[in-house]
Every structure is written in C-alpha cells, then in structure tokens.
XYZ file of C-alpha atoms in Angstrom:
409
model
C 96.422 90.714 101.118
C 94.780 89.663 97.856
C 92.961 91.816 95.312
C 89.715 90.055 96.186
C 90.152 90.969 99.848
C 90.575 94.653 99.074
C 87.736 94.634 96.578
C 89.717 96.020 93.620
C 89.967 93.815 90.521
C 89.726 96.330 87.657
C 91.841 99.385 86.975
C 90.028 102.365 88.530
C 88.963 104.975 85.976
C 86.065 106.674 87.750
C 86.302 109.490 90.258
C 83.690 110.148 92.926
C 81.509 112.951 91.536
C 81.295 114.453 95.028
C 85.127 114.685 95.155
C 86.146 115.327 91.523
C 89.597 116.660 92.478
C 90.554 113.401 94.188
C 91.839 110.311 92.369
C 89.685 107.180 92.569
C 89.301 105.965 96.154
C 90.623 102.528 95.173
C 94.163 103.920 95.081
C 94.160 104.341 98.858
C 93.156 100.679 99.175
C 95.942 99.657 96.819
C 98.547 101.636 98.776
C 97.439 100.000 102.004
C 97.896 96.437 100.788
C 101.143 94.518 100.581
C 102.719 94.231 97.160
C 101.087 95.353 93.932
C 97.689 94.306 92.628
C 97.306 92.926 89.110
C 94.202 94.625 87.717
C 92.210 94.187 84.518
C 92.673 97.230 82.276
C 90.218 98.497 79.616
C 92.747 97.821 76.839
C 92.383 94.097 77.557
C 95.462 93.148 79.588
C 96.213 92.826 83.280
C 98.724 95.263 84.712
C 100.333 95.592 88.114
C 99.293 98.958 89.512
C 102.045 100.715 91.452
C 100.511 103.230 93.840
C 103.090 104.088 96.513
C 105.330 107.106 95.968
C 108.660 105.279 96.289
C 107.493 102.443 94.038
C 106.232 104.850 91.370
C 109.648 106.537 91.277
C 111.338 103.137 91.082
C 109.187 102.119 88.102
C 109.805 105.367 86.231
C 113.577 105.167 86.665
C 114.123 101.467 85.889
C 115.873 100.903 82.521
C 114.237 97.478 82.240
C 110.803 99.053 81.905
C 109.858 100.202 78.412
C 107.638 103.178 77.642
C 106.736 101.970 74.136
C 102.996 101.903 74.916
C 103.065 105.168 76.884
C 101.487 107.189 78.185
C 98.050 105.771 79.095
C 97.118 103.158 76.505
C 95.844 100.889 79.280
C 92.621 102.921 79.623
C 91.811 103.002 75.881
C 89.492 100.080 75.133
C 90.695 99.697 71.535
C 94.246 100.862 72.181
C 97.197 99.250 70.397
C 99.833 97.985 72.799
C 102.125 96.593 70.119
C 102.044 99.504 67.676
C 105.503 100.258 66.197
C 107.156 103.307 67.756
C 107.216 106.117 65.211
C 110.529 107.915 64.619
C 110.638 110.991 66.829
C 108.006 109.711 69.264
C 109.852 110.857 72.372
C 107.218 109.633 74.853
C 107.372 106.082 73.485
C 111.100 105.696 72.906
C 113.721 104.069 75.128
C 117.496 103.758 75.274
C 119.941 105.489 72.906
C 117.272 106.653 70.441
C 115.414 108.466 73.200
C 118.635 109.881 74.664
C 119.717 111.283 71.282
C 116.507 113.258 70.792
C 116.377 114.340 74.416
C 119.913 115.761 74.180
C 119.011 117.720 71.061
C 115.918 119.206 72.715
C 117.277 119.920 76.193
C 118.935 123.275 75.297
C 115.488 124.612 74.397
C 114.137 124.064 77.915
C 116.945 125.238 80.185
C 115.988 127.366 83.177
C 117.829 130.337 81.644
C 115.981 130.135 78.311
C 112.583 129.681 79.958
C 113.189 132.529 82.412
C 113.966 134.743 79.422
C 110.383 134.092 78.272
C 108.872 135.241 81.586
C 108.292 138.892 80.563
C 106.489 137.702 77.422
C 104.339 135.345 79.491
C 103.613 138.076 82.055
C 102.425 140.313 79.246
C 100.164 137.589 77.854
C 98.550 136.991 81.237
C 97.984 140.707 81.831
C 96.580 141.199 78.334
C 94.088 138.399 78.856
C 93.085 139.671 82.293
C 92.537 143.096 80.683
C 90.337 141.465 78.059
C 88.302 139.711 80.752
C 87.849 142.922 82.746
C 86.715 144.774 79.639
C 83.637 142.545 79.746
C 80.906 142.371 82.339
C 80.886 138.592 82.698
C 80.094 135.828 82.942
C 82.822 134.372 80.724
C 84.207 130.906 80.102
C 87.628 131.046 81.737
C 88.732 127.970 79.776
C 87.976 129.400 76.347
C 88.925 133.011 77.080
C 91.936 132.552 79.359
C 93.175 129.026 80.108
C 93.438 127.858 76.490
C 94.798 130.922 74.665
C 97.692 131.707 77.019
C 99.585 128.379 76.742
C 98.609 128.175 73.080
C 100.252 131.523 72.389
C 103.323 130.490 74.375
C 103.835 127.209 72.544
C 103.114 128.852 69.190
C 105.765 131.475 69.979
C 108.218 128.762 71.015
C 107.689 126.512 67.987
C 107.275 129.250 65.415
C 103.643 128.362 64.656
C 101.327 131.012 63.215
C 98.869 131.748 66.027
C 96.138 131.997 63.428
C 96.299 128.187 63.224
C 95.548 127.776 66.964
C 91.877 126.830 66.626
C 92.795 124.355 63.892
C 95.082 122.265 66.075
C 93.210 122.689 69.381
C 90.047 121.076 68.074
C 91.933 118.104 66.654
C 94.254 117.530 69.617
C 91.229 117.355 71.922
C 90.098 114.357 69.851
C 93.564 112.792 69.927
C 93.799 112.729 73.739
C 90.269 111.466 74.351
C 89.885 107.925 75.655
C 86.513 107.411 73.965
C 86.980 109.279 70.679
C 85.203 107.887 67.624
C 87.746 105.892 65.563
C 86.900 107.734 62.351
C 87.149 111.116 64.087
C 90.455 110.008 65.585
C 91.805 109.080 62.167
C 90.679 112.399 60.676
C 92.168 114.376 63.565
C 95.483 112.572 63.259
C 95.637 113.177 59.515
C 94.809 116.852 60.011
C 97.461 117.399 62.686
C 100.126 115.446 60.760
C 99.351 117.414 57.595
C 99.548 120.724 59.431
C 102.844 119.868 61.121
C 104.370 118.436 57.925
C 103.793 121.740 56.127
C 105.358 123.625 59.024
C 108.393 121.324 59.239
C 109.085 121.487 55.495
C 109.016 125.280 55.660
C 111.381 125.294 58.656
C 113.789 122.851 57.000
C 113.966 125.085 53.952
C 114.513 128.239 55.995
C 115.199 127.606 59.708
C 114.203 130.567 61.872
C 115.021 131.608 65.422
C 112.431 129.352 67.018
C 112.533 125.908 68.626
C 112.011 123.915 65.433
C 114.442 126.073 63.471
C 117.151 125.869 66.128
C 116.583 122.120 66.513
C 117.043 121.578 62.775
C 120.265 123.595 62.753
C 121.635 121.963 65.926
C 121.008 118.454 64.573
C 122.713 119.303 61.281
C 125.728 120.801 63.030
C 126.032 117.664 65.197
C 125.867 115.383 62.162
C 122.515 114.016 63.381
C 120.138 115.547 60.842
C 116.548 114.778 61.714
C 114.126 113.353 59.164
C 110.842 115.014 58.262
C 108.994 112.221 60.079
C 111.052 112.703 63.249
C 110.483 116.458 63.236
C 106.768 116.102 62.557
C 106.297 113.688 65.433
C 108.400 115.810 67.781
C 106.504 118.931 66.753
C 103.120 117.321 67.374
C 104.264 115.995 70.755
C 105.481 119.417 71.859
C 102.434 121.199 70.463
C 99.971 118.954 72.298
C 101.969 118.661 75.512
C 102.769 122.362 75.505
C 99.224 123.659 75.523
C 96.875 120.859 76.555
C 98.405 120.083 79.957
C 98.979 123.686 81.028
C 95.558 124.819 79.841
C 93.879 122.072 81.854
C 95.959 122.948 84.911
C 94.916 126.605 84.695
C 91.221 125.779 84.524
C 91.203 122.959 87.069
C 93.437 124.689 89.611
C 91.342 127.857 89.409
C 88.234 125.857 90.203
C 89.957 123.971 93.030
C 91.179 127.212 94.608
C 87.750 128.798 94.338
C 86.552 125.857 96.440
C 89.255 126.562 99.072
C 88.698 130.220 100.079
C 91.278 130.200 102.883
C 94.061 129.050 100.546
C 92.932 131.426 97.814
C 92.918 134.309 100.300
C 96.511 133.486 101.239
C 97.538 133.556 97.559
C 95.755 136.846 96.958
C 97.451 138.369 99.997
C 100.897 137.149 98.945
C 101.530 136.739 95.197
C 105.025 135.530 96.145
C 103.335 132.309 97.244
C 102.773 131.426 93.580
C 105.933 129.287 93.364
C 105.025 126.816 96.090
C 101.338 127.090 95.163
C 102.014 125.817 91.649
C 103.840 122.710 92.858
C 101.155 121.985 95.447
C 98.379 122.222 92.867
C 100.360 120.033 90.462
C 100.680 117.444 93.238
C 97.094 117.711 94.359
C 95.491 117.568 90.898
C 97.885 115.234 89.005
C 96.113 115.812 85.700
C 97.758 112.821 83.959
C 95.189 111.054 86.053
C 95.381 107.496 84.688
C 99.122 107.240 85.250
C 101.663 105.932 82.736
C 102.071 102.446 81.289
C 105.317 100.495 81.236
C 106.299 96.965 80.134
C 109.097 94.945 81.667
C 111.826 93.985 79.202
C 113.774 92.081 81.852
C 113.535 91.168 85.503
C 112.365 94.100 87.652
C 112.137 94.313 91.423
C 109.451 96.496 92.994
C 109.626 96.347 96.773
C 109.823 92.651 97.593
C 108.288 91.524 94.299
C 109.921 90.392 91.083
C 108.247 91.447 87.854
C 108.882 89.153 84.894
C 109.766 90.262 81.379
C 106.618 90.951 79.374
C 104.490 91.994 82.342
C 102.724 95.344 82.321
C 102.838 97.949 85.065
C 100.980 101.219 85.586
C 102.763 103.918 87.562
C 99.807 105.699 89.164
C 101.110 109.262 89.452
C 98.045 110.626 91.231
C 98.209 107.803 93.788
C 101.878 108.487 94.510
C 101.110 112.174 94.925
C 98.574 111.324 97.624
C 100.923 108.993 99.543
C 100.573 110.075 103.169
C 104.031 108.766 104.045
C 105.525 111.510 101.843
C 102.842 114.219 101.877
C 101.125 114.413 105.297
C 97.381 115.040 105.070
C 97.646 114.584 101.297
C 93.978 115.190 100.477
C 94.229 118.781 101.705
C 95.526 121.725 99.683
C 98.364 123.507 101.477
C 99.940 126.162 99.262
C 102.903 126.438 101.629
C 103.621 122.705 101.612
C 106.711 122.865 99.409
C 105.754 119.846 97.304
C 108.606 120.150 94.798
C 109.173 116.374 94.853
C 105.726 115.631 93.402
C 105.283 113.193 90.525
C 103.009 115.272 88.287
C 105.815 115.675 85.731
C 106.817 112.036 86.015
C 110.298 110.952 87.042
C 113.449 109.540 85.486
C 114.505 109.817 81.850
C 110.975 110.574 80.641
C 110.314 113.337 83.153
C 108.491 116.193 81.402
C 110.982 118.145 79.322
C 108.851 121.300 79.433
C 108.226 121.375 83.170
C 110.059 124.675 83.699
C 107.937 126.326 81.023
C 104.744 124.991 82.601
C 105.843 126.234 86.021
C 106.546 129.758 84.752
C 103.187 129.949 82.946
C 101.299 128.743 86.002
C 103.259 130.985 88.364
C 102.368 134.055 86.324
C 98.696 133.049 86.201
C 98.609 132.381 89.951
C 100.406 135.650 90.748
C 98.202 137.817 88.506
C 94.704 136.469 87.926
C 93.512 136.393 91.526
C 95.171 139.660 92.523
C 93.666 141.576 89.634
C 90.233 139.954 89.892
C 89.877 139.380 93.653
C 86.138 138.697 93.488
C 86.450 136.017 90.802
C 83.848 133.315 91.425
C 81.829 130.612 89.704
C 78.891 131.850 87.659
C 77.090 128.494 87.856
C 76.550 125.974 90.649
C 79.609 123.774 91.178
C 77.525 120.697 90.326
C 77.044 121.994 86.779
C 80.767 122.072 85.975
C 81.630 119.250 83.558
C 84.899 117.397 84.088
C 86.994 115.618 81.440
C 86.569 112.135 82.846
C 87.314 110.474 79.499
C 90.476 112.325 78.520
C 94.057 111.340 79.202
C 94.602 114.827 80.628
C 92.087 115.726 83.335
C 90.418 119.114 83.487
C 87.128 120.974 83.058
C 85.381 121.445 79.739
C 84.248 124.951 80.597
C 84.501 127.228 83.621
C 81.849 129.987 83.693
C 83.039 132.739 86.046
C 82.058 136.258 86.959
C 83.278 139.053 89.272
C 82.285 142.404 90.751
C 82.428 145.318 88.313
C 84.579 147.389 90.683
C 87.505 144.949 90.372
C 90.774 146.532 89.197
C 90.810 147.456 85.542
C-alpha cells in the first residue's frame, strides 16, 4: 500500500484538538499499511516512520542506527542534522563513547539508590499538597505543584542550589521548543551553559556527595577523568531531562485522569494502584510525542524491508504505545493494564537512564495528590486548557484547578 493510497505524505505533527491526549490519527493509518512510509519532515528530509511496536523496538536496539541527530530534530524546521556531537552529549552519542559515559552514570540511578530517595520525595509531595490546601483555590497545578517537585528532586540529586530553579526553568523551556526564536534560543543556550559551567567548576574543585561530585570522583578513580565540557553537557542533559519530562507528566496525567472519573475513582480508592497507573499513563500519553530520529550507518532490516546507509528513520514512540496487537483497546486508559513494556522511556542502549527516578516521583504524586484532595477538579472549561503542541515534550502550559474547602488538611 503506498503513501498516496493511505493519504499520509508528511510527518504528522498535529493532534486533533478534540482528542488532545491521542497521537495524530495518521499513525493508525501508518500501522495498518505494509512496510514503512517515507514522509517529508519539517527539517527538510524524508524519513521512514516506524509505527508498529515491534518495529520501534527493533529500530531503537539496532547498532547500525545512529542517534547523532536525536532526539526529535526532524520536527524542527531549521534544525541541524549534521551538527557535530558535543563531548558528553549522551543522547546523541553512539558506540564506545556512549557506553563509557553510561557506565559512569549508571550507579547513580540504580533501583536501590532511587528507592533511598523515596522518603524525601514523599515529603516533597506532602509539603506541596499542604501548600495547596492552605489556599482556597483556584491554583495553577503546573506552577505550584508539577514543576517544583521534580525541580527540587533533580536539584537535590545534582547538587544545584534550588534558588537557581527559576533561572534554568525559563531557559530550558526555550531550548525544547520546536518554534523558539533563534535569537532567544541562542541566549537561552548561553545562559544554561554559563550556569552549568560555574556549577561544574565548583564541583571539580570540591566534589560533594551529590551526583556531579560522585561522578567526578568515580571518573578520576577509573582513570577516565571527565572534561569540563563533558560535565557541562551531561549536567544540562540531566537537569532538563530530570525536571521537564516529569513535570509535564504530572500536569498532563492529572488532566487526563480528571477526564476519566471511573479510573480516577479507582486510584483514589486504592493508592496501591499507583505503580501500574504510572506505567499506563506513561504508555497512554507518550510525552516525547514526535518520536526519536535515527540514521542508518549500515544496512538495516525492518520487517521485510532493507534500509540503506544514510537513510533516516523516526521511531514513533506514541504510535508503538498505541499498537493494538500489544495493548488491546489502546486508546482507553486502564490503570490495571500492567503496561510495563511501554516505549515511553525508549528502548535499547539509549533507554532513559532516569526512568526509575521518574517512576518513583510519579508514584508518590499518584498515591498522594488525589487521596488528599479527593474533590480536585478543573477550574476552567477543558477547552480553555492550552497544550504544548510545539514542544518536544508534550504537556499543558497551565492547569487551573480547585477543590472543596472541606478536603483533608
């Protein structure tokens, strides 16, 4: 079946405003056809779009597919596909260089270390719920809850002064936009690099008991001392990934659950459901909503097709997470589904390093917010909620909510 037959010739970037939680409808058409469609992307190249679950996993685990233009350059109209990979740019690196940095970082994200942070995260969530309940509403759940919690967590992990939170949040929002003004983008990048350089130099001079400090010491002890540039790039990557994705998941999943009262009632009745609920919402929302870009460096086989060296592919994570052959009735939220095999964190060697941290943060939010504020609801009509359609990480810009004054204080 050809692309013309299915009516899809350009990479889909627009969601149906009546179904803003669903990926573009074209993905279902792409999954139904034979093979992969080569679609025109905003960056100016054609890319084969891989939309079936098994094929997405195959793309993300194939060593002959490079991530050098990752994660979503294909949707940035003036994006640079051939930009040199900066030292320490974990998302864009392949092979031994990537493996070296990944090995150095992995001890910081073990299940044991992340579980040790759970009491701290529980306290943060409860403190912020207390702060919400001390007000009469309405409040912006994004600004007053979804953003500060993961920001505090990642600041604690990296050893960043929380007083600098507003400084980096404003600039990172510019950095992950797909339609940011070039001059604003340049200023934001310079600001974030300058901030992180100061932090790294201080940590190199006196490493503390935080992620950056331990990483510096571990690399030195292994005879693999990291350069300032490597540490700055790693620090920026972790800082952005550590708060931007989780914050957007908190806001977007809260809105989605408010729209599904039966599922929300089940979660309120059984906070122990938070574990499976988190994975289901990660699957359902897939906030890296444009997928990830890869380029073939050698012959690659996807299904019955051979991809030649130099060709571009997009692994459409949100499409794979809605593949009905793996997740029956995929367009429905089912908090008991047990969707642990979802693709929201990617797959293969570039699978999200901080996924356990994200899970714990989301589990604590799911297990506490709705139990302590059982009448939480939107304070504006749903149609007035603005979605981040032009950001690499999907979410809501603001989420005005309110509740009944007799809720637990």
